[in-house]
Coordinates of C-alpha atoms in Angstrom, one line a residue:
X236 CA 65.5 -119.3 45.4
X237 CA 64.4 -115.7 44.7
X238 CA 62.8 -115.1 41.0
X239 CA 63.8 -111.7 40.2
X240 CA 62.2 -112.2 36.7
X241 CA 59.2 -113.6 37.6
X242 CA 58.9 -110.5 40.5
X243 CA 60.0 -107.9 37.3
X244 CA 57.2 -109.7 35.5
X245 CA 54.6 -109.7 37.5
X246 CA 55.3 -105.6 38.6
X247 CA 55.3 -105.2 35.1
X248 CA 51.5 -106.8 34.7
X249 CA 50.5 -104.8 38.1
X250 CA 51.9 -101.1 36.6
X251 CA 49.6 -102.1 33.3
X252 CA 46.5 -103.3 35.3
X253 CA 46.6 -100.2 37.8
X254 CA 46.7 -98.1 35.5
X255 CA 43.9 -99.9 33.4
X256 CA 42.2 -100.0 36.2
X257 CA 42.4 -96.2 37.1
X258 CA 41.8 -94.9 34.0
X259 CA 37.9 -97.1 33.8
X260 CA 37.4 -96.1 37.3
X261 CA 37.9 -92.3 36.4
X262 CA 35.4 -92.5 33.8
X263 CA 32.8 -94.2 35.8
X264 CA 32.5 -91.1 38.4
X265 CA 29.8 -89.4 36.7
X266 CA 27.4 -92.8 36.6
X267 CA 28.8 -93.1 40.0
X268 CA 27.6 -89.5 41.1
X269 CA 24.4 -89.3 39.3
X270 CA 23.4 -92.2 41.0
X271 CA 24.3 -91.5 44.5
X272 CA 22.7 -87.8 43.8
X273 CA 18.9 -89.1 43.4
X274 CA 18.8 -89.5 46.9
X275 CA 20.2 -86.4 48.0
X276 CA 17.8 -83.7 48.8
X277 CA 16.4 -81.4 46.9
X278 CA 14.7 -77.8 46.6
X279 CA 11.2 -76.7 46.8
X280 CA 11.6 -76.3 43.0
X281 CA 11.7 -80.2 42.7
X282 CA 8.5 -80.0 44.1
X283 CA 6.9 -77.0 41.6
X284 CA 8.4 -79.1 39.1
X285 CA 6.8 -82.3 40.1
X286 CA 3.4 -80.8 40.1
X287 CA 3.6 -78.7 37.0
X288 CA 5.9 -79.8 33.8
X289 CA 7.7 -83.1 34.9
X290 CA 5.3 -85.0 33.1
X291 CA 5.8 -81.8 29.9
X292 CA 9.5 -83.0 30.1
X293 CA 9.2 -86.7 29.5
X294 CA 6.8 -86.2 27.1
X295 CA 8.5 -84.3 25.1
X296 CA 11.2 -86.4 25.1
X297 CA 9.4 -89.4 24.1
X298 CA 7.8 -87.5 21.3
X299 CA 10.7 -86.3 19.8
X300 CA 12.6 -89.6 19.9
X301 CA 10.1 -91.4 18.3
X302 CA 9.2 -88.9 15.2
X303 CA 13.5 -88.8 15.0
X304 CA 14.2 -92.3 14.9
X305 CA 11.3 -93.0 12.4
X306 CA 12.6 -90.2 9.9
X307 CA 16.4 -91.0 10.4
X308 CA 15.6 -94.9 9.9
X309 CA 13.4 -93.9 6.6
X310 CA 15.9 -91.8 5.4
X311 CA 19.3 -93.3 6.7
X312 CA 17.9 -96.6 5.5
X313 CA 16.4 -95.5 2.1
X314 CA 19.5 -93.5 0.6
X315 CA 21.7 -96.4 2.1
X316 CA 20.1 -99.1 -0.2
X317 CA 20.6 -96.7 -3.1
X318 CA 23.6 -96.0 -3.2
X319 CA 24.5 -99.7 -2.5
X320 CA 22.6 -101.9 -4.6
X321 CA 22.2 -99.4 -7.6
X322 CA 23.9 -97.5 -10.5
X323 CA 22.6 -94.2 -11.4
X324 CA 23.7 -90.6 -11.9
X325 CA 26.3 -89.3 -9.1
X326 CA 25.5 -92.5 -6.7
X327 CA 30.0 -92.8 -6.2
X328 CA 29.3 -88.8 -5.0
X329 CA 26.3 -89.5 -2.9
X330 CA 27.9 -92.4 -0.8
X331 CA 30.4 -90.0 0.5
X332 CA 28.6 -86.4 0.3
X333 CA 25.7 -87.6 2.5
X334 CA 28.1 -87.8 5.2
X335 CA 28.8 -84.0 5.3
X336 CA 25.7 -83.7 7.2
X337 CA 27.5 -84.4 10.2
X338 CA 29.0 -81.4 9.9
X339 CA 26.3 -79.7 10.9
X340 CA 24.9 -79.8 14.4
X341 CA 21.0 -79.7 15.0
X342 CA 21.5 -76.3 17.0
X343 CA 23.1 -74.4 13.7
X344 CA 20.2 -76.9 11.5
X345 CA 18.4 -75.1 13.8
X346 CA 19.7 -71.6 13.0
X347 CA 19.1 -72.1 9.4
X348 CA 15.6 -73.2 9.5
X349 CA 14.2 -69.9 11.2
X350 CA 16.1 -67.7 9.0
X351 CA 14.9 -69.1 6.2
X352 CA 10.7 -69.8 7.2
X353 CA 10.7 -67.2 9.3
X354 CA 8.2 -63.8 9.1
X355 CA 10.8 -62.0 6.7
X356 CA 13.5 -64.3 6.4
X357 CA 14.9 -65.2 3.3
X358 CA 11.7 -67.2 1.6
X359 CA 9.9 -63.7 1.9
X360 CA 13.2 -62.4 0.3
X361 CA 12.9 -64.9 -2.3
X362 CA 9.5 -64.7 -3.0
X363 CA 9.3 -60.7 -3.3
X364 CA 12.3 -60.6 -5.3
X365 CA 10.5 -63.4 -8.0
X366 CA 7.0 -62.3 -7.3
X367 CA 7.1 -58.6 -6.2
X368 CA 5.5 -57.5 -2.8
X369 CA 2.9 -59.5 -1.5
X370 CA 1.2 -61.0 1.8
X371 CA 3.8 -64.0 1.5
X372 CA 4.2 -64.5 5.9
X373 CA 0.7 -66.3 5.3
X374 CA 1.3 -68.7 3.7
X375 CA 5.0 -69.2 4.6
X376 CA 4.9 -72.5 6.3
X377 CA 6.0 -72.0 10.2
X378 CA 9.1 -73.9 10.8
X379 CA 9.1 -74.0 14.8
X380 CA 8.6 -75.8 17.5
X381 CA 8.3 -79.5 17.9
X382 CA 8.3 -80.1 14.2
X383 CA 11.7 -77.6 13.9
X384 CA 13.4 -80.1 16.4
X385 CA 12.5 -82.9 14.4
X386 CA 13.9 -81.7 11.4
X387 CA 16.8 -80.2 12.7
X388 CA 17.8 -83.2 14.4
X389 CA 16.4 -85.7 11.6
X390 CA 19.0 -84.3 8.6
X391 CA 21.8 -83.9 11.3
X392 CA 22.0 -87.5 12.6
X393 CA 20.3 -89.8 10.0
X394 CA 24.1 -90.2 8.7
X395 CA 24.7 -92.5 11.7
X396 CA 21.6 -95.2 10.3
X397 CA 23.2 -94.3 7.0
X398 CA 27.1 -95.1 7.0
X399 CA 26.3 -98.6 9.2
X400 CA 23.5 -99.5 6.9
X401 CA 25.6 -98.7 4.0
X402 CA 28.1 -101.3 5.2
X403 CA 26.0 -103.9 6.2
X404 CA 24.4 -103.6 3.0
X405 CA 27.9 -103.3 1.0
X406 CA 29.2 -106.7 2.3
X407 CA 25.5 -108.6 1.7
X408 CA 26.0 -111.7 0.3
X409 CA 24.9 -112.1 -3.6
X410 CA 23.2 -115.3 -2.3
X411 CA 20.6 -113.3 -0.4
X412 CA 19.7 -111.2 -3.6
X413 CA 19.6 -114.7 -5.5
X414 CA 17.2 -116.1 -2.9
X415 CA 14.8 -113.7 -3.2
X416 CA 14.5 -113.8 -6.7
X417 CA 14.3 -117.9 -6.4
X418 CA 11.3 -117.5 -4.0
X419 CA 9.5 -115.3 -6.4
X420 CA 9.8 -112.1 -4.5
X421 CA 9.9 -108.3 -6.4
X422 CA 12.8 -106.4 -5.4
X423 CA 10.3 -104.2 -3.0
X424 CA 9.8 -107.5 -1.2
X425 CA 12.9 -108.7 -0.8
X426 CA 14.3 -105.5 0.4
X427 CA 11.6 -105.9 3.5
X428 CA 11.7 -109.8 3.8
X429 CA 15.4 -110.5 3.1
X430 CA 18.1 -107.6 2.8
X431 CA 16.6 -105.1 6.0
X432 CA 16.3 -108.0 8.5
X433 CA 19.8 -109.3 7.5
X434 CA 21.2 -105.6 8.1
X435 CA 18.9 -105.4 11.4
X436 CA 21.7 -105.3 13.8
X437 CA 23.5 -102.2 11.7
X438 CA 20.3 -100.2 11.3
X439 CA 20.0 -100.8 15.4
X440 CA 23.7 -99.7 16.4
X441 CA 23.0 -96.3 14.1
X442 CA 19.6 -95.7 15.7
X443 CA 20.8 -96.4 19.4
X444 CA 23.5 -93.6 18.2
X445 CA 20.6 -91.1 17.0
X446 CA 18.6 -92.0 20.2
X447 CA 21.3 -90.9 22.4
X448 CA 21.8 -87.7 20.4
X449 CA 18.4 -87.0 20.4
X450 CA 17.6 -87.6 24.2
X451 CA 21.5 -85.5 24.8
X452 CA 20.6 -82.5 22.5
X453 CA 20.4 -79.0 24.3
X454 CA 20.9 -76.4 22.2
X455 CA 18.4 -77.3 19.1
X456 CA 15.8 -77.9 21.7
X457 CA 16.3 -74.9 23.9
X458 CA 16.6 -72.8 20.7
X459 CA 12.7 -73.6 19.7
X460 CA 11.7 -73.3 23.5
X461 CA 11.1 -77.1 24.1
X462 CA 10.9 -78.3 27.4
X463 CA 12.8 -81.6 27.5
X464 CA 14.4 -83.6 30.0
X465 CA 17.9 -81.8 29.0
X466 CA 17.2 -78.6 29.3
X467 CA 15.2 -79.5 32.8
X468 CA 18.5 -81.0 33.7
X469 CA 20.0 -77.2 32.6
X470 CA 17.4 -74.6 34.3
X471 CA 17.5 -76.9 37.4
X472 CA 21.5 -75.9 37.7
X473 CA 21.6 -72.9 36.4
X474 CA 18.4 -71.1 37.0
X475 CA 17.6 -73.0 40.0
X476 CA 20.4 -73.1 41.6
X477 CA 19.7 -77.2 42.4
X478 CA 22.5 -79.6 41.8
X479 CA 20.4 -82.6 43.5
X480 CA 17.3 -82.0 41.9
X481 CA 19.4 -82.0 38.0
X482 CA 20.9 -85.4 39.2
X483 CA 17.5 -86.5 39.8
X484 CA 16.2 -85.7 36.1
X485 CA 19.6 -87.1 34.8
X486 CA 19.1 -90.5 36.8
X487 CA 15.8 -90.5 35.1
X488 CA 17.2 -90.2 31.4
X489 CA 19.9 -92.2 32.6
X490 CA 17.4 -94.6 33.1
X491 CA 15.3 -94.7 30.2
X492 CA 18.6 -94.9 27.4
X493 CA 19.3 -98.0 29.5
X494 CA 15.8 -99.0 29.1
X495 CA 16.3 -99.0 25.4
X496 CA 19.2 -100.7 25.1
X497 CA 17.3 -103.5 27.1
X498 CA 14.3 -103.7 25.3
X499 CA 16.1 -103.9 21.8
X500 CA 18.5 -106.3 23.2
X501 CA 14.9 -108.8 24.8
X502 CA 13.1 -107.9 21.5
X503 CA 16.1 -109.8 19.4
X504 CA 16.2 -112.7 21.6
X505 CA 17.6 -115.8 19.9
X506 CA 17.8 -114.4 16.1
X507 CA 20.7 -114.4 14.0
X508 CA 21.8 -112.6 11.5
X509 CA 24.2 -114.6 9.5
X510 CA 23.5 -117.3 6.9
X511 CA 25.4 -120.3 6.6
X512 CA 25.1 -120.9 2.5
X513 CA 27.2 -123.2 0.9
X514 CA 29.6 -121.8 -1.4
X515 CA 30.7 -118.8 0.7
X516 CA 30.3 -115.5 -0.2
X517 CA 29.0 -114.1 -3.5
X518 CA 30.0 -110.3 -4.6
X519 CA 26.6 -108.7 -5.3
X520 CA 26.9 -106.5 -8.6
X521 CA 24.9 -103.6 -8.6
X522 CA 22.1 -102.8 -10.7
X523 CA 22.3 -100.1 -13.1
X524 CA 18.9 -97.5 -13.1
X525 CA 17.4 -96.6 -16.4
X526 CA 14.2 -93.7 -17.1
X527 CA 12.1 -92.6 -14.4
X528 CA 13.7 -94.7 -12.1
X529 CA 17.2 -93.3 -12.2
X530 CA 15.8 -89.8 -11.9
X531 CA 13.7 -90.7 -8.6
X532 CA 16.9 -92.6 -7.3
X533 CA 18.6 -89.5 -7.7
X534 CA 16.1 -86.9 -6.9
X535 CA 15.9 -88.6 -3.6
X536 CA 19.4 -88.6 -2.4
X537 CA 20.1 -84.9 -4.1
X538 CA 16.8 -83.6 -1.8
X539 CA 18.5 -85.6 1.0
X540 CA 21.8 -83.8 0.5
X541 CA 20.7 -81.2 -0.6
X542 CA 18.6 -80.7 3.4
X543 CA 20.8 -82.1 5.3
X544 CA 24.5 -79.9 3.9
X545 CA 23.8 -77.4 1.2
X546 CA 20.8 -75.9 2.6
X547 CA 22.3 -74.8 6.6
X548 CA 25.7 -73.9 4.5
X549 CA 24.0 -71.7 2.2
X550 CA 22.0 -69.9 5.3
X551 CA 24.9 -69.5 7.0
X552 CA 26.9 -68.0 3.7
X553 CA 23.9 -65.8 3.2
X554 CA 24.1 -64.2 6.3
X555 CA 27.7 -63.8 6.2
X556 CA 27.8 -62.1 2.7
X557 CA 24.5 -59.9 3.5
X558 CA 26.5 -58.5 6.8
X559 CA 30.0 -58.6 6.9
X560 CA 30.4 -56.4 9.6
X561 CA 29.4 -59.5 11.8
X562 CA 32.7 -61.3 10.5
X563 CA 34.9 -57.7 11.1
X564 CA 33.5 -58.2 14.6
X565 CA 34.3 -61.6 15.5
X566 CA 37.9 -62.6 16.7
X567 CA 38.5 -65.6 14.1
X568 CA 41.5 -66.3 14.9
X569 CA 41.4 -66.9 18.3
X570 CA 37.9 -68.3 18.1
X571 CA 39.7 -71.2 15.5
X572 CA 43.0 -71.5 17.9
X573 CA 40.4 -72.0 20.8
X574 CA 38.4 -74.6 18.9
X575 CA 41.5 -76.6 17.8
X576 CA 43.3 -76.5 20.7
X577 CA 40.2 -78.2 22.3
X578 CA 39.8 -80.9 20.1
X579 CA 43.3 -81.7 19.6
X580 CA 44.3 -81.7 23.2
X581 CA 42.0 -83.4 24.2
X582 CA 42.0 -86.3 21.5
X583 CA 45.3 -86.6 22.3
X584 CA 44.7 -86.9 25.9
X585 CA 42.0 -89.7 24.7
X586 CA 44.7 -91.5 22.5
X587 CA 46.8 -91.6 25.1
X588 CA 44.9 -92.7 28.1
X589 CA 42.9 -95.3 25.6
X590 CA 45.9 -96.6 24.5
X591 CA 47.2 -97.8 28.0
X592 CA 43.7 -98.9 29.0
X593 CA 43.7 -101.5 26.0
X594 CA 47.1 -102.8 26.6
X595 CA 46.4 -103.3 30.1
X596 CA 43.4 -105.3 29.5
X597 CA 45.3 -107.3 26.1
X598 CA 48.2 -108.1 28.9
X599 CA 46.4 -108.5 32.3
X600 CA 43.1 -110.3 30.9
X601 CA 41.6 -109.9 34.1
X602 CA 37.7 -110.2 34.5
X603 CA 37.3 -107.5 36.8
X604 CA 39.3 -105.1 34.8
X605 CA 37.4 -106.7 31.8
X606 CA 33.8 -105.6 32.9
X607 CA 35.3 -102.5 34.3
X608 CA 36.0 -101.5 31.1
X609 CA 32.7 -102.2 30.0
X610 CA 31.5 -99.6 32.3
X611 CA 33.8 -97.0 31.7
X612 CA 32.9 -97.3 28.0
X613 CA 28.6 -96.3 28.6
X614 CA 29.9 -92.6 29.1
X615 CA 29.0 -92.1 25.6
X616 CA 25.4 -92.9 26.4
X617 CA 25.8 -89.8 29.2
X618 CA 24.1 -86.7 27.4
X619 CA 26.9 -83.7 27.7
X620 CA 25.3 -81.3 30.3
X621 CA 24.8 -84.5 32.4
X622 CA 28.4 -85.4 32.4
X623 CA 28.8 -81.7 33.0
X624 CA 26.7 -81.2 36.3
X625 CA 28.0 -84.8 37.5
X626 CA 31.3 -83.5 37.3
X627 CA 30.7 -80.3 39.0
X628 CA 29.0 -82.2 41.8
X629 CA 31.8 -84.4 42.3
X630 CA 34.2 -82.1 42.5
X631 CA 32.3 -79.6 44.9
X632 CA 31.8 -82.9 46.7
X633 CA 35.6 -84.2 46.9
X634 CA 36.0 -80.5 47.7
X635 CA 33.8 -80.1 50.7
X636 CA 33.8 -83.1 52.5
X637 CA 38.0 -84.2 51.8
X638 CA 40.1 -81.6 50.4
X639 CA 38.6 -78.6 53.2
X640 CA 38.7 -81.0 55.9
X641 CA 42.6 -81.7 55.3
X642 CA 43.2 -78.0 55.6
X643 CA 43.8 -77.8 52.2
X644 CA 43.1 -74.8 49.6
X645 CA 39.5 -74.9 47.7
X646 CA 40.7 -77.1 44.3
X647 CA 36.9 -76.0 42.5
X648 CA 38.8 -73.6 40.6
X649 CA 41.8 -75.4 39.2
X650 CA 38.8 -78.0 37.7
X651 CA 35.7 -75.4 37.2
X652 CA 35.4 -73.1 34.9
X653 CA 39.1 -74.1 33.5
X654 CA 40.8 -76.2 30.4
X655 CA 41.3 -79.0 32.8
X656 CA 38.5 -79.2 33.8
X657 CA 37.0 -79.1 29.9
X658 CA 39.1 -81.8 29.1
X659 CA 38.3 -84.2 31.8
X660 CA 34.5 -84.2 30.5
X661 CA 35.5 -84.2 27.0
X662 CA 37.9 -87.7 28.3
X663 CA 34.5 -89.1 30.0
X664 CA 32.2 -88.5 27.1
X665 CA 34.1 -89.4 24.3
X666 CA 36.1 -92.2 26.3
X667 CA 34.5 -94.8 24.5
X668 CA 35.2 -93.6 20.9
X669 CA 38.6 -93.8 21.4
X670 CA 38.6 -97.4 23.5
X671 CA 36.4 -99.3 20.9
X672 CA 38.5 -97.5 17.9
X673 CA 41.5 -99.1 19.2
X674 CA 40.1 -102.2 21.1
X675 CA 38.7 -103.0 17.1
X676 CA 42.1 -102.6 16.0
X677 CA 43.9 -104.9 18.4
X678 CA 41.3 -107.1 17.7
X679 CA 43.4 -107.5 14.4
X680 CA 46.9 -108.3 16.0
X681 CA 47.3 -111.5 16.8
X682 CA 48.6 -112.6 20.4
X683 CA 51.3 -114.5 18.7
X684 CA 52.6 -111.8 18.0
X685 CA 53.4 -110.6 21.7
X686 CA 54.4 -113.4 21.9
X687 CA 56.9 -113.6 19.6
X688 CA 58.3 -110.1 20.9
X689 CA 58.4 -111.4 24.1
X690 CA 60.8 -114.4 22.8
X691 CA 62.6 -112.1 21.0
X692 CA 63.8 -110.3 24.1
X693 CA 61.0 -107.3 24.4
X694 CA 59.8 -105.9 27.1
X695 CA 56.1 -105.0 27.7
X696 CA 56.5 -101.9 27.2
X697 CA 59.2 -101.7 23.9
X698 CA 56.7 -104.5 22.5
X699 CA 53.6 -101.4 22.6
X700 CA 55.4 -98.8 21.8
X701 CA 58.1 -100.7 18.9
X702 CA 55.0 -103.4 17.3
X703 CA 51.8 -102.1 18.8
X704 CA 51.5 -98.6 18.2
X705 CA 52.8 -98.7 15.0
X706 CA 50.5 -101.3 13.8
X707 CA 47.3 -98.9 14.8
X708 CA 48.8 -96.1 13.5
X709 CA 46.0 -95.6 10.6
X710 CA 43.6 -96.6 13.7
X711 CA 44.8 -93.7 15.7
X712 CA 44.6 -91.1 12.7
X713 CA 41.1 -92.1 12.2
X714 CA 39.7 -92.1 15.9
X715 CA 41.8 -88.3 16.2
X716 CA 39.9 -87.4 13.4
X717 CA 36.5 -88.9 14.7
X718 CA 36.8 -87.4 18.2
X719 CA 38.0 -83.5 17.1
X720 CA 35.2 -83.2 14.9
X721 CA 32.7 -84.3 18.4
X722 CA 34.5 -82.1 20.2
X723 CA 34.0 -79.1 17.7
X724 CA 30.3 -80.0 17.8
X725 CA 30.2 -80.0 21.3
X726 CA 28.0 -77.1 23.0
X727 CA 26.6 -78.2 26.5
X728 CA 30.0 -79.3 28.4
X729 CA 31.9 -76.5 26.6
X730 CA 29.3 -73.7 27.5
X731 CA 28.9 -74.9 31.1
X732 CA 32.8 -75.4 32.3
X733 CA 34.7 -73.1 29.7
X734 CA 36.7 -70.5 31.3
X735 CA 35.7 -66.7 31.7
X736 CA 35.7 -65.3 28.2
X737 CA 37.2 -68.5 26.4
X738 CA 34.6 -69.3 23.3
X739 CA 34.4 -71.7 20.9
X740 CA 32.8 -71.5 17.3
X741 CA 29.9 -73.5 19.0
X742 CA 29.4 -71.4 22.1
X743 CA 29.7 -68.4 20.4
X744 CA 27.2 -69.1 17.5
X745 CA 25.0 -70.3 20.7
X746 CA 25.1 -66.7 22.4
X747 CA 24.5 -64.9 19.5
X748 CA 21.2 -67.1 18.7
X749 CA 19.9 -67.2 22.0
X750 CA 20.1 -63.5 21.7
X751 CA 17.5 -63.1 19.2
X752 CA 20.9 -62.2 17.1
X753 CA 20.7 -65.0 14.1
X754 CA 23.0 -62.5 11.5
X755 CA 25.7 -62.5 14.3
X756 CA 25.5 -66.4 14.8
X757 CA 26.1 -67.4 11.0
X758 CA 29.7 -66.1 11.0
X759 CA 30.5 -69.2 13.6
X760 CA 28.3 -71.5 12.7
X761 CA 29.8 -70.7 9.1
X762 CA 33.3 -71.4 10.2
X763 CA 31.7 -74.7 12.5
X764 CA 30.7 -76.2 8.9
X765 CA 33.7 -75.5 7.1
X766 CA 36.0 -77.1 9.6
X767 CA 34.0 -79.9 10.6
X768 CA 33.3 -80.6 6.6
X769 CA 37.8 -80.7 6.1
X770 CA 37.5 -83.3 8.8
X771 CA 34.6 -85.3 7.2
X772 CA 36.1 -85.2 3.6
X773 CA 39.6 -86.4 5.7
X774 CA 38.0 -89.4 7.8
X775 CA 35.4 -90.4 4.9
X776 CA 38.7 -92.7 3.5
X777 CA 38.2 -94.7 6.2
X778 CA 34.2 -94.9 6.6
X779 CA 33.5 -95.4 3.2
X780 CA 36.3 -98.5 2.6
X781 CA 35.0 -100.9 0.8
X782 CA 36.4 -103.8 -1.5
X783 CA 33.9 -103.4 -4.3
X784 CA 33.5 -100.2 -6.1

């Protein structure tokens, strides 16, 4: 006899893995396409290149991500451990205010520290207006260069070592604290041989995250005229005209962040970091600061703050006050409608998409669609003007050698240079944000519960909508959050596919800066601050949960 249930079943399961199944493939392209690229042939400017700056590019690079990961890990690391093993003045205001410096991309960090060091700029202002007139240029340190890049990535990213420090740190056993002590150790010991190791894998994930910012970060190095492997990957398109030759440098960073995940990953080998103590877990109390070393405690994490949020906001207010004919000039409204629209489409393009892609796997548990997935999910690890060129050489690809050869109209238009096309990249960057920020949540429902549904008469898909997507709905809230404030951040993939005269708070505070025109490019990179900072303050309920005060 004929099954019809077990056929409507198993359609059911094949609609849920094909679509799993499309949606990981989709995102894979780009890795796809940049690797199939290196071999395609290039210009003679691969060639000039080659023989001249290559070798200027990658060491650049290296130097850069070395001097950032050593700051961010001193200072992500450092304020972390105060404001979760001690008491003193405003440490409940810290935990949550360091965060705001997220809100501020390198490339505006960037803005703030030439209008402030600059010949002129507002420490000469200061300076004359305390001091009176006087040779003060001299001896007004030069912020530029290498050592601008390194700050203005270091107080723009250290937050990620910071929040996933802070929670390893938070949910520390008191046992660990206790065994220190029992060996003899001073607390500046035990921090180095006891608490850091234990919160090693933490301090990792946040500095893989600042790696791949660092190495994916275009507009703070192009603003201080640093020749890095991104903006090779950007002249090569734009100023050379050479879509094979960019692949070719984007294979090659491609390369090397994969490098680093493996060597970290060899370097751990067969350590753990858990401790089986009897007794289960202790609640650590934390230890209240007296005298000098409250003050240093807080000095510290004020100067920190301080760097990191007050000081680009307070450029950027500066500017805005001193000439408010830049802010009569600029189109606010449809500069925040344009920025908005962005982020919210597309997060709720991600949601969407992400949501399916989870359920297919949670239903299907396939290993193929499994490490699939996997894949699909390194498109976070993709620096933005990478994604961007991979995408543009697919499509003028799939154009030339399908779509033309059908007899069809040129489709390069309806993807480049349009909101679709915007979107698309924003999916295959930030795919993995919004996979792993629901994956961790379904994590959290058990499978008895399907099953259960299933019993009760549900089908699949009245069992994820009716149980499921209810049950992640703080998830959801969170991860929308978490990808609109990337997406307002965003500069490379939104300058290179935007439409024709559609900006962005980012790509207009961009222009304006590359323009020599820093007055004009507080007004945006003003307005940048202020909206990522209501998103922060919003998501910051949900980073900073914790069951101890």
């Amino acid at each position: 006899f004929y099954d019809y249930k077990a056929d409507y079943n198993m359609k059911k399961i094949n609609f849920w893995y094909l679509s799993s199944f499309l949606i990981s493939f989709v995102v894979i392209i780009p890795i796809i396409t940049v690797g199939i690229s290196f071999f395609e042939e290039t210009s003679n400017y691969y060639k000039i290149l080659k023989e001249t700056f290559l070798i200027e590019y990658i060491l650049n690079s290296l130097t850069l991500l070395v001097l950032v990961l050593i700051f961010t890990f001193v200072i992500g690391t450092g304020t972390a451990y105060l404001v979760s093993f001690f008491k003193f003045p405003f440490s409940d205001f810290f935990k949550w205010a360091l965060i705001l410096s997220f809100a501020v991309p390198p490339y505006i960090y960037a803005y703030s520290l030439t209008a402030f060091f600059d010949n002129y700029g507002i420490a000469y202002t200061i300076l004359t207006n305390i001091f009176g007139e006087g040779e003060y240029n001299k001896i007004i340190p030069k912020v530029n260069g290498m050592l601008g890049a390194t700050l203005s990535m270091t107080f723009s990213l250290f937050a990620y070592v910071f929040i996933l420090s802070r929670a390893s740190f938070l949910y520390q056993s008191q046992n660990l604290i206790d065994l220190g002590k029992n060996l003899g150790f001073s607390r500046f010991k035990s921090f180095f041989n006891i608490i850091l190791p234990a919160a090693r894998p933490a301090i990792v994930a946040g500095l893989s995250l600042v790696a791949m910012e660092t190495l994916a970060e275009f507009g703070a190095v192009d603003f201080f005229s640093i020749n890095t492997l991104t903006t090779g990957i950007y002249n090569s398109w734009i100023a050379f005209d050479d879509l094979a030759f960019a692949n070719r440098i984007a294979s090659l960073l491609l390369l090397f962040i994969f490098s680093l995940f493996i060597i970290e990953n060899l370097s751990r080998k067969k350590a753990k970091y858990h401790f089986n103590i009897k007794g289960g877990f202790k609640q650590k109390e934390k230890i209240k600061l007296f005298g000098y070393k409250s003050f240093l405690a807080f000095i510290f994490c004020f100067f920190v703050f301080f760097m990191s949020f007050l000081f680009p906001l307070s450029q950027m207010l500066y500017w805005t006050i001193k000439f408010p004919e830049n802010l009569l000039d600029l189109q606010i409204i449809t500069l925040l409608l344009n920025t908005l629209y962005l982020a919210l489409l597309s997060s709720l393009v991600l949601i969407i998409f992400s949501l399916i892609s989870n359920y297919g796997n949670r239903v299907t548990n396939n290993k193929i669609l499994n490490i699939l997935s996997t894949l699909s999910i390194s498109g976070y690890a993709i620096p933005g003007v990478i994604l961007a060129v991979a995408f543009i050489t697919f499509i003028a690809w799939f154009d030339n050698t399908i779509v033309k050869s059908l007899g069809f109209l040129s489709i390069k238009k309806v993807f480049i240079g349009s909101i679709l096309g915007l979107v698309i990249v924003y999916f295959i960057r930030f795919y993995s944000l919004a996979f792993n920020g629901i994956k961790s949540g379904y994590e959290k429902i058990n499978i008895a519960v399907d099953e259960s549904a299933y019993l009760l008469g549900y089908s699949k898909r009245k069992t994820f909508t009716n149980i499921h997507i209810p049950f992640l709905r703080n998830s959801l809230l969170f991860i929308i959050i978490l990808i609109s404030l990337e997406i307002i951040r965003e500069l490379p993939i939104t300058l290179i596919l935007r439409p024709f005269n559609f900006e962005t708070f980012a790509t207009t505070a961009y222009i304006s800066a590359s323009e020599d025109l820093l007055e004009a490019a507080a007004v945006p990179s003003l307005f940048l601050i202020l909206i990522a900072s209501i998103f922060i303050i919003i998501a910051s309920k949900y980073i900073l949960r914790e069951n101890n005060g």
